[in-house]
Backbone as numpy.savetxt, mean C-alpha at the origin, in Angstrom:
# Nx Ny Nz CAx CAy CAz Cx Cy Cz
-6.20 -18.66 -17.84 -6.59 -18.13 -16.54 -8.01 -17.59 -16.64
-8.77 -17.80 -15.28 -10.18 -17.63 -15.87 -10.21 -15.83 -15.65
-11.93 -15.25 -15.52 -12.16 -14.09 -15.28 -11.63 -13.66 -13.71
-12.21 -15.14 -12.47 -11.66 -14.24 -11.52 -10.17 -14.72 -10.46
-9.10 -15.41 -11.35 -8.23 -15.27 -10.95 -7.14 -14.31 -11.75
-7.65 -13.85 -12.96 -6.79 -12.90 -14.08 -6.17 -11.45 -13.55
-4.86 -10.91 -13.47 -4.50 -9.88 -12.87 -5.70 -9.04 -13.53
-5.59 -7.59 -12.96 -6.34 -6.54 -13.12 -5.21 -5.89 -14.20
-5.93 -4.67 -14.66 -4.78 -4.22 -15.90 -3.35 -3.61 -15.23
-3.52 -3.20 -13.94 -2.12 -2.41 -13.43 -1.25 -3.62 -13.40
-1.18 -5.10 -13.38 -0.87 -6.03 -13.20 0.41 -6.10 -14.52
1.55 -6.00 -14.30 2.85 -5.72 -15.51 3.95 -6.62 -14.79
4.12 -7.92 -15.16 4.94 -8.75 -14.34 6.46 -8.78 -15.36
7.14 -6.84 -14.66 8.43 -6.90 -15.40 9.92 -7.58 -14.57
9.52 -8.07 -13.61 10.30 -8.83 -13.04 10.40 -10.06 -12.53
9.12 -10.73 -13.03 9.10 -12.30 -13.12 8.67 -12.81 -14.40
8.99 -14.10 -15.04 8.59 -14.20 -16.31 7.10 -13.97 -16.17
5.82 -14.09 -17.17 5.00 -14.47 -17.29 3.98 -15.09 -16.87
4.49 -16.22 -17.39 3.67 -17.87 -16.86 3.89 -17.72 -15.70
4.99 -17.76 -14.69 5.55 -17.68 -13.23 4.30 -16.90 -12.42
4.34 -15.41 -13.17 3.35 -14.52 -12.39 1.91 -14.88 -12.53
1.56 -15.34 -13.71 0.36 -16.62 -13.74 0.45 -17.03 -12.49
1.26 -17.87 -12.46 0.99 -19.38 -11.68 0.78 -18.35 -9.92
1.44 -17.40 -10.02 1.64 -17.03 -8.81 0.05 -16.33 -8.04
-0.44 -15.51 -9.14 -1.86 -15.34 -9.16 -3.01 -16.39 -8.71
-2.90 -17.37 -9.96 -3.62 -18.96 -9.31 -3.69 -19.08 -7.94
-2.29 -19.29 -7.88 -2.06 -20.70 -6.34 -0.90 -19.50 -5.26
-0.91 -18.26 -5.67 0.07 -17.76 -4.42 -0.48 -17.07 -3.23
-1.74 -17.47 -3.11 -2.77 -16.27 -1.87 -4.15 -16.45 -2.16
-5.03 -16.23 -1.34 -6.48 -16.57 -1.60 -6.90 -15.12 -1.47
-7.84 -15.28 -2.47 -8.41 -13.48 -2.54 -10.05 -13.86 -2.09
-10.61 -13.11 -0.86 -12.21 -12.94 -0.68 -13.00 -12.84 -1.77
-14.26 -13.07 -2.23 -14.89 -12.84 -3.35 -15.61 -11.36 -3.25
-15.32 -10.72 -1.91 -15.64 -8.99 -2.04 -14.56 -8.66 -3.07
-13.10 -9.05 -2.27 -11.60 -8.27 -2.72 -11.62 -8.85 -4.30
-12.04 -9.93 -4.44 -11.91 -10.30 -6.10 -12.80 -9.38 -6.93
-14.27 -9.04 -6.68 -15.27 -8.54 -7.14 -14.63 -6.57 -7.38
-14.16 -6.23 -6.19 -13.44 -4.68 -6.16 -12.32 -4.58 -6.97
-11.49 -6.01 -7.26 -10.53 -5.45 -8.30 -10.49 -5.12 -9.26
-11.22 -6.51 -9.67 -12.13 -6.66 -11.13 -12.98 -5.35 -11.52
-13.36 -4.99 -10.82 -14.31 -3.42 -11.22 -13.11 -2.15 -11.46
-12.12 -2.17 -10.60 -11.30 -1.58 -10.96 -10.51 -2.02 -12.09
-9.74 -2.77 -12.43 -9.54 -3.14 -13.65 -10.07 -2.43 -15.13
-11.57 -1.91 -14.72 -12.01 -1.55 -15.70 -11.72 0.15 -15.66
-11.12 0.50 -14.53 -10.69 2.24 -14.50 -9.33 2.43 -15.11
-9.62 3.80 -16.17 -8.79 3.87 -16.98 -6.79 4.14 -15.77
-7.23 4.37 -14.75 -6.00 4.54 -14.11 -6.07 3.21 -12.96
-6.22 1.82 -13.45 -6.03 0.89 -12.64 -4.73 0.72 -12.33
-4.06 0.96 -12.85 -2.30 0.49 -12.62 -2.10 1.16 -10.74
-3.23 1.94 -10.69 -2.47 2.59 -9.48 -3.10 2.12 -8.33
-3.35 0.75 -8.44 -3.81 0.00 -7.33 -2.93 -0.90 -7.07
-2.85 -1.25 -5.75 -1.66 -2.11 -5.21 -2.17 -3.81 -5.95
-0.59 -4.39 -5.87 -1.02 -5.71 -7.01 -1.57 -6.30 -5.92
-2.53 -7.77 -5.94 -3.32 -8.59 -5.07 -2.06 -9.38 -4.06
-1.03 -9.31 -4.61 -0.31 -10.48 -4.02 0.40 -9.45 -2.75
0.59 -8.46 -3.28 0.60 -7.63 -2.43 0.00 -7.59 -1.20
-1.00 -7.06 -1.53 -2.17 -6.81 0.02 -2.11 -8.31 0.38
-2.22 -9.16 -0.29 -1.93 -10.22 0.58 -1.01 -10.90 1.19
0.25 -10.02 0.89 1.08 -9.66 1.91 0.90 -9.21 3.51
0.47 -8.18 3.27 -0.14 -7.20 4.16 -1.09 -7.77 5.19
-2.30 -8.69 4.45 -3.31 -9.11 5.47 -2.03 -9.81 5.95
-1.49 -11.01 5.71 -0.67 -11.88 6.35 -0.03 -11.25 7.21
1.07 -10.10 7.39 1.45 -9.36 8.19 0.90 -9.00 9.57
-0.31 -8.33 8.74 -1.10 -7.41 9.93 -1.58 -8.93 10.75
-1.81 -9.95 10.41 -2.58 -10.80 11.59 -1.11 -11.45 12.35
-0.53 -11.70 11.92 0.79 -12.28 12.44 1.49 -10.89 13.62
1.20 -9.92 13.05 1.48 -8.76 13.88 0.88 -8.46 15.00
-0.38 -9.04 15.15 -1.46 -8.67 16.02 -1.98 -7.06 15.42
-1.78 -6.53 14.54 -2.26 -4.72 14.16 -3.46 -4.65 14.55
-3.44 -3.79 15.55 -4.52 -3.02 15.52 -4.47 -1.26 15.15
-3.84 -1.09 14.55 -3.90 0.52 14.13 -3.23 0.69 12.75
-3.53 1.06 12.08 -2.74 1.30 10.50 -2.86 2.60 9.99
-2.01 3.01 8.84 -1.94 4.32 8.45 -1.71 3.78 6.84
-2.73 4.56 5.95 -2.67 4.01 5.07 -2.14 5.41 3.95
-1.01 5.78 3.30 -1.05 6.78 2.68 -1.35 6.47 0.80
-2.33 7.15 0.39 -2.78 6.75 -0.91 -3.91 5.40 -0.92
-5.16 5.72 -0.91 -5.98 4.80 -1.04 -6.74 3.58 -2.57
-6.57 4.99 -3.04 -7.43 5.02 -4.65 -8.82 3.89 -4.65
-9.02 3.33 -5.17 -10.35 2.67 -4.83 -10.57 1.73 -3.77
-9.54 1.48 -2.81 -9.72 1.03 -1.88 -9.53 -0.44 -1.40
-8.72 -0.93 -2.57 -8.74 -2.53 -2.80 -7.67 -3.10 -1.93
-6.55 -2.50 -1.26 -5.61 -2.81 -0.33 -6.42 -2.47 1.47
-7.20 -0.89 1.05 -7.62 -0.97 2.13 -8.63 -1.99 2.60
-9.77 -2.46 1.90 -10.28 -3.71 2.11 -9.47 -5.08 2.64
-8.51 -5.08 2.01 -8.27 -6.61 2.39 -7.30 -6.18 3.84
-7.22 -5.20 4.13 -6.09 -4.94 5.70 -7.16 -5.10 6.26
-8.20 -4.41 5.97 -9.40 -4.06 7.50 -9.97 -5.29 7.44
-9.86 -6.46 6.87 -10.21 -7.89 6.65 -9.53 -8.59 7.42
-8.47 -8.24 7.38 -7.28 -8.58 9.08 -7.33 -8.18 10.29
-8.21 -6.81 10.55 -7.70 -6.32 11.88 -8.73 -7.11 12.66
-8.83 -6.91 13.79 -9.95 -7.20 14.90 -10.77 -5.96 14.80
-12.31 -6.42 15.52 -13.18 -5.14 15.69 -12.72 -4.06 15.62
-12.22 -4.08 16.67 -11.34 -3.02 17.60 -10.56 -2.40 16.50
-10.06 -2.54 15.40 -8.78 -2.22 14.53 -9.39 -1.24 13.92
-8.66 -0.05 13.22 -8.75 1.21 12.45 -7.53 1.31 11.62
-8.09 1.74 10.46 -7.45 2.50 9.38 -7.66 3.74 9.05
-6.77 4.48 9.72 -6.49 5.66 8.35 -6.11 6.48 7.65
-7.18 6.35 6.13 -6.89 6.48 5.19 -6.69 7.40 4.57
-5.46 7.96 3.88 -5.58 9.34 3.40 -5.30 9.30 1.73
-6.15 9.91 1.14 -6.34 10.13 -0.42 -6.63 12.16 -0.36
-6.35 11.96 -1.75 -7.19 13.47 -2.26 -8.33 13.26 -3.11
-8.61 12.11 -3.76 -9.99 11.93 -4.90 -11.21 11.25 -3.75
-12.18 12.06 -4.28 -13.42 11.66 -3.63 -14.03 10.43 -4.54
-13.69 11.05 -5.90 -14.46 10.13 -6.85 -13.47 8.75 -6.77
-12.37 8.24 -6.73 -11.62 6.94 -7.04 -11.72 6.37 -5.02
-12.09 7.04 -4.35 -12.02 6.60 -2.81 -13.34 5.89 -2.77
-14.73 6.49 -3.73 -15.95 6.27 -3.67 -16.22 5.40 -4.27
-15.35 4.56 -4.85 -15.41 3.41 -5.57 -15.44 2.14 -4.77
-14.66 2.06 -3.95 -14.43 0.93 -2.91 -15.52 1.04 -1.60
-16.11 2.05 -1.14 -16.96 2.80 0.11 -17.85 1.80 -0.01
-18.77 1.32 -1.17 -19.82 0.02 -1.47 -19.43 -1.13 -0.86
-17.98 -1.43 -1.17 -16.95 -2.76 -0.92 -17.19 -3.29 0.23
-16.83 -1.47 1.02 -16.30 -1.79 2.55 -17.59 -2.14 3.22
-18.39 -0.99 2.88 -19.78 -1.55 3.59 -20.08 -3.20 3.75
-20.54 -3.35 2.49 -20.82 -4.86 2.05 -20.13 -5.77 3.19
-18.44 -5.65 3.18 -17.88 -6.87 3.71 -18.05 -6.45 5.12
-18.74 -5.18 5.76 -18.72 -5.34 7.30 -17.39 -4.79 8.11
-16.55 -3.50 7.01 -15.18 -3.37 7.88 -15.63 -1.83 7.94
-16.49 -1.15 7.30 -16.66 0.24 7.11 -16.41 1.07 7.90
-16.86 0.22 9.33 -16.34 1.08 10.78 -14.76 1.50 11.32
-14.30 0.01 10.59 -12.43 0.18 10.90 -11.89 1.07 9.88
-12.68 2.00 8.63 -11.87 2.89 8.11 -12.20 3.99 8.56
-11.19 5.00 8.51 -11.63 6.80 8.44 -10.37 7.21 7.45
-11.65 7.52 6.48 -10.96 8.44 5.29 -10.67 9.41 5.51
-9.65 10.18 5.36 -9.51 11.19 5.05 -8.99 12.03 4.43
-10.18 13.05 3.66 -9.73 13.47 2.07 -8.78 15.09 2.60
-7.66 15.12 1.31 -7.20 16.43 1.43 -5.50 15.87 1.75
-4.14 16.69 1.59 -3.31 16.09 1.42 -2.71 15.80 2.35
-2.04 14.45 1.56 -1.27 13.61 3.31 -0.27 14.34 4.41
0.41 15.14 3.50 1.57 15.57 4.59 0.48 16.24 5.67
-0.03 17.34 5.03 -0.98 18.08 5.75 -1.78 16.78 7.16
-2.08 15.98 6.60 -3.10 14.91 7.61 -1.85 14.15 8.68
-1.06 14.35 8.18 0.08 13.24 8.98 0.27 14.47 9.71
1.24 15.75 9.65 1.46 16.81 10.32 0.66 16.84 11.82
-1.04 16.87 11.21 -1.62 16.93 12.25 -2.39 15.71 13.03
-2.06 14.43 12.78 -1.53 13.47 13.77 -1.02 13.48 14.37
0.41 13.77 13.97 1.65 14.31 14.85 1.40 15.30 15.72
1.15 16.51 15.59 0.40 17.50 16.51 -0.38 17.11 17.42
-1.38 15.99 17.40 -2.01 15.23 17.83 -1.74 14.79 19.19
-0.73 14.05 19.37 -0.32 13.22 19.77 0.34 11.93 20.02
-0.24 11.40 18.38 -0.25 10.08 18.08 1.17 9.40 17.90
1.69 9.93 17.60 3.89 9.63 17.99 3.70 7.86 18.65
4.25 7.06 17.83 4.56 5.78 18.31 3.27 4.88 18.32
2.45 5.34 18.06 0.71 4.48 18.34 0.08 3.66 17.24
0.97 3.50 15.94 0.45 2.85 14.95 1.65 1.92 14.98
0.48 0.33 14.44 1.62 -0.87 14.05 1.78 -0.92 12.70
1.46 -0.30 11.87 1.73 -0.51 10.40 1.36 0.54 9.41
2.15 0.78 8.59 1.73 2.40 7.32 2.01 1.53 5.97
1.46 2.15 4.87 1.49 1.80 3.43 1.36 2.90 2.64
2.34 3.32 2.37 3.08 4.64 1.37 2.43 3.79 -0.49
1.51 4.37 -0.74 1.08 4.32 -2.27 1.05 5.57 -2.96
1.70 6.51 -3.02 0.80 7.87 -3.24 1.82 8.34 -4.15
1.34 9.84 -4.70 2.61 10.60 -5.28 3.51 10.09 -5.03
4.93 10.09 -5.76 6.04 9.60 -5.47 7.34 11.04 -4.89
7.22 11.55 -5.23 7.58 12.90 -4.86 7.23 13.27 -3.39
6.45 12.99 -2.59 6.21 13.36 -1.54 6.49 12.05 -0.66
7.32 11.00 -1.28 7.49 9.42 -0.42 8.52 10.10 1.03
9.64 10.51 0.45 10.48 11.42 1.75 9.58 11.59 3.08
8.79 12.75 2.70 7.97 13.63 3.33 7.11 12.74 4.27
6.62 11.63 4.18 5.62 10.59 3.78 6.30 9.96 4.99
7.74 9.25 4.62 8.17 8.36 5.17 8.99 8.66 6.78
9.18 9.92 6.78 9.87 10.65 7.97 8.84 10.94 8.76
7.57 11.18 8.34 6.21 11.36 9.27 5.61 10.17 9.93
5.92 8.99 9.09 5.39 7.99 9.47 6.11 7.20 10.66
7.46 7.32 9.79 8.61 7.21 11.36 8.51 7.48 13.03
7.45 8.77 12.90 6.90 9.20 14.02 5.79 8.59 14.01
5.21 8.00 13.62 3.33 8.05 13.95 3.34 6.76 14.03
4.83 5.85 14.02 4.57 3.80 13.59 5.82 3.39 15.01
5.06 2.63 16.19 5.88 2.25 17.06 7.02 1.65 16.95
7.89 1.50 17.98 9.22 0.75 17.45 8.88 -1.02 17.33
9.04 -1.18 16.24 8.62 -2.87 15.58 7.74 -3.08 14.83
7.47 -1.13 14.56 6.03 -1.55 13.47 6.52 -1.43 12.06
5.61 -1.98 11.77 5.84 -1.69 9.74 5.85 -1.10 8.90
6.68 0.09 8.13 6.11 0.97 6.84 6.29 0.30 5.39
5.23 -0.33 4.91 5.68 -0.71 3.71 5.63 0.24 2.54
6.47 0.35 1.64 6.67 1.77 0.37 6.43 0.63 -0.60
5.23 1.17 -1.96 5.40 0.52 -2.39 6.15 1.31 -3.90
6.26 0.71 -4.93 6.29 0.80 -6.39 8.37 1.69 -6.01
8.91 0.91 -5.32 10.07 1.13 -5.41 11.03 0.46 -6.49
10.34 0.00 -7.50 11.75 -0.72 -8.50 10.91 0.34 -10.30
9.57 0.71 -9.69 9.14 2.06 -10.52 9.65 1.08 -12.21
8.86 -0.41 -11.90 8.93 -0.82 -13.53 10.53 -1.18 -13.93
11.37 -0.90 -13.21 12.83 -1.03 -13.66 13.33 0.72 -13.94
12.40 1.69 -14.17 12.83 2.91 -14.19 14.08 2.88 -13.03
14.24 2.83 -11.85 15.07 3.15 -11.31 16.95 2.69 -11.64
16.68 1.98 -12.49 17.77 1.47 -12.46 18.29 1.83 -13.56
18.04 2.75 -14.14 17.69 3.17 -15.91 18.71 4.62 -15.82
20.05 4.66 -15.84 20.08 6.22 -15.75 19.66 7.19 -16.54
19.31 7.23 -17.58 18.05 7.71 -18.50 17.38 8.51 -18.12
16.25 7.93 -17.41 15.32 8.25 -16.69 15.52 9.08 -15.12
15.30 10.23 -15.71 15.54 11.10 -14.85 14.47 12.10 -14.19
12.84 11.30 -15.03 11.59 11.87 -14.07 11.86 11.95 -12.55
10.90 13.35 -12.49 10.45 13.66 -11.19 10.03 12.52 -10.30
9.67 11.46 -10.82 9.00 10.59 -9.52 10.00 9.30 -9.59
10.86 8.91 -10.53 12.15 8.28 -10.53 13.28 8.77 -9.47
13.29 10.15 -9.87 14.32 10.51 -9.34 14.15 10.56 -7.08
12.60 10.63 -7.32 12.19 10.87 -5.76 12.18 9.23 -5.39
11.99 8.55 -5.90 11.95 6.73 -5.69 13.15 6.58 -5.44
14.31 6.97 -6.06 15.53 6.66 -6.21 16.14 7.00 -5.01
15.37 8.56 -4.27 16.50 9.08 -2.96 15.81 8.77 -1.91
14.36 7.95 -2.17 13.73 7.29 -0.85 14.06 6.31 -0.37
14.98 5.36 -2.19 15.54 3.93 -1.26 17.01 4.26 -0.88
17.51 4.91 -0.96 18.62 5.70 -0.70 18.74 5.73 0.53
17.57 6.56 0.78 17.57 7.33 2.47 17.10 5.99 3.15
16.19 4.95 3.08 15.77 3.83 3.69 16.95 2.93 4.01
18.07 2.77 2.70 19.24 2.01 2.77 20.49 2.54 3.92
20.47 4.15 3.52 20.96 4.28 4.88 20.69 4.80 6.25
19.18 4.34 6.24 18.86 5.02 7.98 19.07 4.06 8.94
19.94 4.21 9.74 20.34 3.62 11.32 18.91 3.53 12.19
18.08 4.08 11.73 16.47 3.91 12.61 15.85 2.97 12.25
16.37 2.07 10.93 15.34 0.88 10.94 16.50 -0.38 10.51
15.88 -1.03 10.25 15.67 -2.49 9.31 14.89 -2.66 8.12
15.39 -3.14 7.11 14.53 -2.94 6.32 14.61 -4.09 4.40
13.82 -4.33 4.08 14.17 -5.24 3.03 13.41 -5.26 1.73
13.81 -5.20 0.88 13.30 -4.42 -0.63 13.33 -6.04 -1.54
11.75 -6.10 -2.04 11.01 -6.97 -2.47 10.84 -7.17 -3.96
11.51 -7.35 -4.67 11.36 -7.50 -6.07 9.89 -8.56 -6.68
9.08 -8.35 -5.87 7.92 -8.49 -6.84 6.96 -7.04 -6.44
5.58 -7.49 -7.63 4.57 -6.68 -7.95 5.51 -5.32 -8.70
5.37 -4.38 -8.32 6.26 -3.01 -9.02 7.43 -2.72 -7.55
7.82 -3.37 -6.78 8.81 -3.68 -5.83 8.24 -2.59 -4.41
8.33 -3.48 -3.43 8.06 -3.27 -2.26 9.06 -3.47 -0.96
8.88 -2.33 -0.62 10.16 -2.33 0.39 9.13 -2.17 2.23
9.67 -3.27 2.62 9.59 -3.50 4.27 10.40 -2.65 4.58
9.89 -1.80 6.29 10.66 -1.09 6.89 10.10 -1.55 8.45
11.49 -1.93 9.28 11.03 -2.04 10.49 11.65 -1.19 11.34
10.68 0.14 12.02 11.42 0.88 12.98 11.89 0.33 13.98
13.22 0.46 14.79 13.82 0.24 15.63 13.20 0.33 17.13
């Protein structure tokens, strides 16, 4: 595999063989040569794992254009490599946003966005999510977003996901990601703090009567949620 189709280092294919997740990299999605150039740089940060996998977001773009999205809520940014390739989907008109706490891992991607011409469809905003969602909600904003992406602490996914419930119209999308947490979840062993919060988020997703919803065994596992 050459330099720029090669996963980035967060890239751990524990639920497909190998070669498979190779091949899937190659030939499973076309990556922009901004979004290829931003991963690859990340790759080289000692905490790359905590970027969403490529096949992923290219999930996501596919979504958001098939969706028509024009509004997104993005929780957990880190260098910005998912948020790039969404705001690569929306129309003019489309906004993201984005909520992180690091200035320094958000300021990594800010070059990206410029460059590719979406800089206008993001608004960052630094400082913590519940806190930023809270006051959305206060806001007004109840029902006005077509799509959210839960990346963040895992401990606060609950918190995260009941806010978003409010802030994502009925038919819009919350995708959670890193729900199979490597196979940790399935491990009774493993009884970390952010296992154990993964564990009662797909819990609570499996049994809420407010959505639809379907849990994705690739990348570190991704679960679709469609509010009612």
């Amino acid at each position: 595999m050459n330099s720029s189709t090669r996963p980035a280092k967060f890239a751990n294919p524990d639920f497909v063989a190998p070669p498979v997740h190779a091949y899937v990299q190659e030939l499973g999605f076309k990556e922009s040569p901004i979004l290829q150039r931003l991963r690859l740089e990340t790759a080289n940060n000692p905490r790359a794992r905590m970027m969403g996998d490529p096949s992923e977001a290219a999930l996501f773009k596919l979504l958001i254009s098939a969706m028509n999205v024009k509004r997104i809520v993005e929780v957990g940014v880190f260098t910005g490599y998912t948020t790039l390739a969404m705001a690569q989907s929306l129309p003019d008109s489309g906004e993201i946003v984005g909520l992180d706490v690091s200035e320094e891992f958000t300021s990594v991607g800010k070059p990206y966005w410029k460059e590719a011409g979406v800089e206008n469809k993001i608004d960052l905003r630094l400082g913590p999510a519940l806190e930023s969602l809270d006051k959305m909600i206060a806001g007004g904003e109840e029902s006005t977003y077509d799509f959210a992406f839960i990346d963040a602490d895992k401990v606060n996914y609950e918190g995260y996901y009941e806010r978003l419930l409010r802030l994502v119209r009925p038919n819009g999308i919350i995708a959670i990601d890193n729900v199979l947490w490597s196979g940790r979840v399935v491990d009774p062993k493993e009884q970390g703090d952010d296992t154990v919060a993964l564990r009662q988020v797909n819990k609570l997703v499996h049994e809420d009567d407010r959505v639809e919803h379907v849990m994705l065994p690739f990348a570190d596992g991704v679960t679709l949620v469609r509010k009612k």
